Every structure is written in structure tokens, then in C-alpha cells.
Amino acid sequence: MASGWAADGAVQDQIDSTVQDAVERARSELPAGESLHFCEECDEPIPEARRKAIPGVRLCVLCQQKADKQRAAWSGYNRCGSKDSQLR
């Protein structure tokens, strides 16, 4: 019988899945390997303190901020908060 309502636990399953996807995406974007001494985008020097703080860093602060803004603009997650829209 189709009532139009999600099965028990379906909303929580969707939330858990969304969170897990976000965690996996964030982990995949973490820098790895040896830090660069010069930004791979603009070729400006990356300060030693940044290289030590973020192992595997590849971008200077300014280029990283630009990349983060672009990534946020293209985020594919539903943030409107409507449970109904998340289940479609």
C-alpha cells in the first residue's frame, strides 16, 4: 500500500547517507604527500608554517580560498531542510 510517506527510518537513512558522502568527499580532498614550496596555481611561495601545519599542501592561502569558494558554489547537497525534498 503506497501512502506517500517514507518507511520508518528512511529519513534518518537519507541523512546518514548524506553525512557519510560529505565525509568521504572531504577526506578525498585532503592534501597528501609532500608539501609544495610554491603554489601550483599562482607560483607564489607557500610559507613554511603553512607547509608544516598542512602536510601535502599544494596551494597558497589566497588560491585555497578561491578553490573553497568555487567548491562551495557547486556543492550538490540539499540544504533547504525539507525532509520531503531529501527523499525524492
Tab-separated table of N, CA and C in Angstrom:
chain	number	residue	atom	x	y	z
A	1	MET	N	0.850	-1.172	0.000
A	1	MET	CA	0.000	0.000	0.000
A	1	MET	C	0.893	1.232	0.000
A	2	ALA	N	0.783	2.072	-1.002
A	2	ALA	CA	1.582	3.300	-1.110
A	2	ALA	C	0.829	4.445	-0.463
A	3	SER	N	1.388	4.973	0.595
A	3	SER	CA	0.726	6.052	1.316
A	3	SER	C	1.349	7.411	1.025
A	4	GLY	N	2.467	7.427	0.311
A	4	GLY	CA	3.140	8.692	0.047
A	4	GLY	C	4.143	9.067	1.118
A	5	TRP	N	4.205	8.297	2.177
A	5	TRP	CA	5.136	8.559	3.273
A	5	TRP	C	6.312	7.610	3.189
A	6	ALA	N	7.462	8.068	3.633
A	6	ALA	CA	8.665	7.233	3.656
A	6	ALA	C	8.539	6.181	4.747
A	7	ALA	N	9.176	5.057	4.525
A	7	ALA	CA	9.180	3.986	5.519
A	7	ALA	C	9.893	4.459	6.779
A	8	ASP	N	9.577	3.817	7.898
A	8	ASP	CA	10.232	4.159	9.162
A	8	ASP	C	11.747	4.123	8.998
A	9	GLY	N	12.396	5.157	9.455
A	9	GLY	CA	13.855	5.211	9.390
A	9	GLY	C	14.407	5.709	8.068
A	10	ALA	N	13.575	5.894	7.062
A	10	ALA	CA	14.074	6.303	5.747
A	10	ALA	C	14.694	7.696	5.783
A	11	VAL	N	14.107	8.593	6.557
A	11	VAL	CA	14.645	9.952	6.647
A	11	VAL	C	16.022	9.914	7.301
A	12	GLN	N	16.130	9.164	8.393
A	12	GLN	CA	17.425	9.067	9.072
A	12	GLN	C	18.445	8.380	8.171
A	13	ASP	N	18.029	7.375	7.424
A	13	ASP	CA	18.935	6.703	6.481
A	13	ASP	C	19.449	7.687	5.443
A	14	GLN	N	18.574	8.571	4.960
A	14	GLN	CA	18.970	9.576	3.970
A	14	GLN	C	19.958	10.567	4.584
A	15	ILE	N	19.683	10.991	5.809
A	15	ILE	CA	20.583	11.919	6.495
A	15	ILE	C	21.941	11.263	6.704
A	16	ASP	N	21.948	10.025	7.193
A	16	ASP	CA	23.200	9.304	7.417
A	16	ASP	C	23.991	9.157	6.123
A	17	SER	N	23.301	8.857	5.046
A	17	SER	CA	23.955	8.698	3.752
A	17	SER	C	24.562	10.017	3.279
A	18	THR	N	23.843	11.106	3.459
A	18	THR	CA	24.338	12.422	3.060
A	18	THR	C	25.580	12.801	3.858
A	19	VAL	N	25.540	12.543	5.164
A	19	VAL	CA	26.688	12.849	6.018
A	19	VAL	C	27.879	11.991	5.619
A	20	GLN	N	27.662	10.704	5.391
A	20	GLN	CA	28.748	9.807	5.001
A	20	GLN	C	29.366	10.241	3.675
A	21	ASP	N	28.535	10.628	2.724
A	21	ASP	CA	29.041	11.112	1.432
A	21	ASP	C	29.900	12.362	1.618
A	22	ALA	N	29.450	13.269	2.470
A	22	ALA	CA	30.200	14.506	2.714
A	22	ALA	C	31.544	14.211	3.377
A	23	VAL	N	31.564	13.278	4.316
A	23	VAL	CA	32.808	12.911	4.987
A	23	VAL	C	33.781	12.288	3.989
A	24	GLU	N	33.291	11.379	3.170
A	24	GLU	CA	34.149	10.736	2.167
A	24	GLU	C	34.688	11.754	1.162
A	25	ARG	N	33.839	12.700	0.753
A	25	ARG	CA	34.274	13.729	-0.188
A	25	ARG	C	35.352	14.603	0.448
A	26	ALA	N	35.137	15.003	1.694
A	26	ALA	CA	36.126	15.848	2.381
A	26	ALA	C	37.448	15.112	2.548
A	27	ARG	N	37.391	13.847	2.912
A	27	ARG	CA	38.631	13.068	3.058
A	27	ARG	C	39.369	12.930	1.737
A	28	SER	N	38.627	12.780	0.654
A	28	SER	CA	39.272	12.617	-0.653
A	28	SER	C	39.953	13.910	-1.115
A	29	GLU	N	39.541	15.039	-0.559
A	29	GLU	CA	40.109	16.319	-0.952
A	29	GLU	C	41.274	16.756	-0.068
A	30	LEU	N	41.559	15.988	0.980
A	30	LEU	CA	42.682	16.333	1.846
A	30	LEU	C	43.991	16.197	1.082
A	31	PRO	N	44.901	17.132	1.295
A	31	PRO	CA	46.189	17.027	0.609
A	31	PRO	C	46.966	15.808	1.094
A	32	ALA	N	47.782	15.270	0.225
A	32	ALA	CA	48.587	14.094	0.578
A	32	ALA	C	49.965	14.258	-0.041
A	33	GLY	N	50.931	13.585	0.547
A	33	GLY	CA	52.278	13.637	0.014
A	33	GLY	C	53.057	14.805	0.580
A	34	GLU	N	54.109	15.152	-0.113
A	34	GLU	CA	54.984	16.234	0.325
A	34	GLU	C	54.379	17.590	-0.044
A	35	SER	N	54.493	18.534	0.873
A	35	SER	CA	54.002	19.887	0.602
A	35	SER	C	54.842	20.543	-0.495
A	36	LEU	N	54.183	21.354	-1.278
A	36	LEU	CA	54.892	22.123	-2.298
A	36	LEU	C	55.477	23.388	-1.661
A	37	HIS	N	56.554	23.882	-2.217
A	37	HIS	CA	57.149	25.131	-1.744
A	37	HIS	C	56.549	26.327	-2.468
A	38	PHE	N	55.961	26.081	-3.645
A	38	PHE	CA	55.322	27.136	-4.426
A	38	PHE	C	53.925	26.678	-4.833
A	39	CYS	N	52.984	27.584	-4.787
A	39	CYS	CA	51.583	27.301	-5.121
A	39	CYS	C	51.486	26.754	-6.545
A	40	GLU	N	50.731	25.679	-6.719
A	40	GLU	CA	50.592	25.101	-8.055
A	40	GLU	C	49.672	25.923	-8.954
A	41	GLU	N	48.972	26.910	-8.401
A	41	GLU	CA	48.111	27.774	-9.213
A	41	GLU	C	48.811	29.066	-9.629
A	42	CYS	N	49.390	29.768	-8.648
A	42	CYS	CA	49.936	31.099	-8.948
A	42	CYS	C	51.456	31.174	-8.815
A	43	ASP	N	52.081	30.104	-8.380
A	43	ASP	CA	53.533	30.002	-8.241
A	43	ASP	C	54.121	30.905	-7.150
A	44	GLU	N	53.262	31.424	-6.259
A	44	GLU	CA	53.750	32.205	-5.116
A	44	GLU	C	54.295	31.236	-4.069
A	45	PRO	N	55.291	31.676	-3.280
A	45	PRO	CA	55.836	30.804	-2.235
A	45	PRO	C	54.777	30.451	-1.185
A	46	ILE	N	54.809	29.219	-0.720
A	46	ILE	CA	53.942	28.784	0.374
A	46	ILE	C	54.775	28.853	1.647
A	47	PRO	N	54.361	29.653	2.628
A	47	PRO	CA	55.153	29.814	3.845
A	47	PRO	C	55.402	28.475	4.558
A	48	GLU	N	56.567	28.389	5.180
A	48	GLU	CA	56.946	27.159	5.886
A	48	GLU	C	55.919	26.791	6.951
A	49	ALA	N	55.394	27.775	7.653
A	49	ALA	CA	54.406	27.494	8.705
A	49	ALA	C	53.181	26.796	8.112
A	50	ARG	N	52.734	27.212	6.935
A	50	ARG	CA	51.580	26.573	6.278
A	50	ARG	C	51.935	25.156	5.843
A	51	ARG	N	53.135	24.986	5.309
A	51	ARG	CA	53.561	23.646	4.879
A	51	ARG	C	53.625	22.679	6.061
A	52	LYS	N	54.055	23.178	7.213
A	52	LYS	CA	54.117	22.319	8.407
A	52	LYS	C	52.734	22.052	8.982
A	53	ALA	N	51.870	23.055	8.934
A	53	ALA	CA	50.528	22.918	9.502
A	53	ALA	C	49.635	21.998	8.674
A	54	ILE	N	49.848	21.990	7.354
A	54	ILE	CA	49.005	21.198	6.456
A	54	ILE	C	49.902	20.341	5.574
A	55	PRO	N	50.265	19.163	6.049
A	55	PRO	CA	51.116	18.282	5.234
A	55	PRO	C	50.461	18.005	3.877
A	56	GLY	N	51.243	18.137	2.824
A	56	GLY	CA	50.733	17.892	1.482
A	56	GLY	C	50.073	19.093	0.841
A	57	VAL	N	50.188	20.267	1.470
A	57	VAL	CA	49.535	21.467	0.937
A	57	VAL	C	50.079	21.786	-0.455
A	58	ARG	N	49.173	22.219	-1.341
A	58	ARG	CA	49.546	22.470	-2.722
A	58	ARG	C	49.226	23.894	-3.169
A	59	LEU	N	48.439	24.610	-2.362
A	59	LEU	CA	48.003	25.959	-2.732
A	59	LEU	C	48.353	26.961	-1.644
A	60	CYS	N	48.600	28.207	-2.058
A	60	CYS	CA	48.776	29.283	-1.082
A	60	CYS	C	47.399	29.593	-0.477
A	61	VAL	N	47.382	30.417	0.540
A	61	VAL	CA	46.124	30.722	1.226
A	61	VAL	C	45.112	31.350	0.271
A	62	LEU	N	45.542	32.321	-0.510
A	62	LEU	CA	44.622	33.012	-1.418
A	62	LEU	C	44.010	32.046	-2.445
A	63	CYS	N	44.828	31.216	-3.055
A	63	CYS	CA	44.318	30.255	-4.046
A	63	CYS	C	43.431	29.206	-3.376
A	64	GLN	N	43.751	28.814	-2.154
A	64	GLN	CA	42.918	27.852	-1.435
A	64	GLN	C	41.553	28.455	-1.133
A	65	GLN	N	41.524	29.733	-0.753
A	65	GLN	CA	40.249	30.402	-0.503
A	65	GLN	C	39.395	30.444	-1.765
A	66	LYS	N	40.025	30.735	-2.897
A	66	LYS	CA	39.297	30.755	-4.174
A	66	LYS	C	38.740	29.364	-4.492
A	67	ALA	N	39.561	28.344	-4.298
A	67	ALA	CA	39.124	26.969	-4.570
A	67	ALA	C	37.974	26.571	-3.655
A	68	ASP	N	38.050	26.971	-2.395
A	68	ASP	CA	36.982	26.650	-1.440
A	68	ASP	C	35.677	27.333	-1.828
A	69	LYS	N	35.758	28.586	-2.301
A	69	LYS	CA	34.549	29.302	-2.731
A	69	LYS	C	33.916	28.615	-3.931
A	70	GLN	N	34.745	28.202	-4.882
A	70	GLN	CA	34.220	27.505	-6.063
A	70	GLN	C	33.564	26.192	-5.677
A	71	ARG	N	34.206	25.454	-4.792
A	71	ARG	CA	33.680	24.169	-4.343
A	71	ARG	C	32.349	24.364	-3.633
A	72	ALA	N	32.248	25.395	-2.794
A	72	ALA	CA	31.006	25.662	-2.065
A	72	ALA	C	29.881	26.047	-3.018
A	73	ALA	N	30.226	26.786	-4.068
A	73	ALA	CA	29.213	27.210	-5.029
A	73	ALA	C	28.635	26.027	-5.797
A	74	TRP	N	29.412	24.972	-5.963
A	74	TRP	CA	28.966	23.814	-6.732
A	74	TRP	C	28.602	22.628	-5.863
A	75	SER	N	28.431	22.857	-4.578
A	75	SER	CA	28.053	21.778	-3.661
A	75	SER	C	26.716	21.199	-4.093
A	76	GLY	N	26.642	19.886	-4.185
A	76	GLY	CA	25.426	19.236	-4.656
A	76	GLY	C	24.482	18.804	-3.564
A	77	TYR	N	24.666	19.321	-2.362
A	77	TYR	CA	23.831	18.872	-1.253
A	77	TYR	C	22.616	19.748	-1.072
A	78	ASN	N	21.512	19.123	-0.743
A	78	ASN	CA	20.262	19.811	-0.498
A	78	ASN	C	20.316	20.418	0.895
A	79	ARG	N	20.327	21.729	0.972
A	79	ARG	CA	20.420	22.386	2.269
A	79	ARG	C	19.120	23.089	2.650
A	80	CYS	N	18.052	22.848	1.923
A	80	CYS	CA	16.822	23.590	2.205
A	80	CYS	C	16.109	23.048	3.438
A	81	GLY	N	16.449	21.877	3.915
A	81	GLY	CA	15.907	21.377	5.161
A	81	GLY	C	14.579	20.670	5.036
A	82	SER	N	14.020	20.597	3.872
A	82	SER	CA	12.741	19.909	3.701
A	82	SER	C	12.985	18.405	3.620
A	83	LYS	N	12.456	17.690	4.580
A	83	LYS	CA	12.622	16.229	4.580
A	83	LYS	C	12.040	15.634	3.309
A	84	ASP	N	10.912	16.177	2.887
A	84	ASP	CA	10.255	15.660	1.697
A	84	ASP	C	11.159	15.789	0.478
A	85	SER	N	11.839	16.932	0.341
A	85	SER	CA	12.675	17.133	-0.836
A	85	SER	C	13.922	16.242	-0.798
A	86	GLN	N	14.350	15.845	0.386
A	86	GLN	CA	15.528	14.997	0.506
A	86	GLN	C	15.232	13.555	0.116
A	87	LEU	N	13.989	13.168	0.148
A	87	LEU	CA	13.619	11.792	-0.154
A	87	LEU	C	13.259	11.579	-1.616
A	88	ARG	N	13.267	12.619	-2.394
A	88	ARG	CA	12.906	12.488	-3.814
A	88	ARG	C	14.072	12.070	-4.645
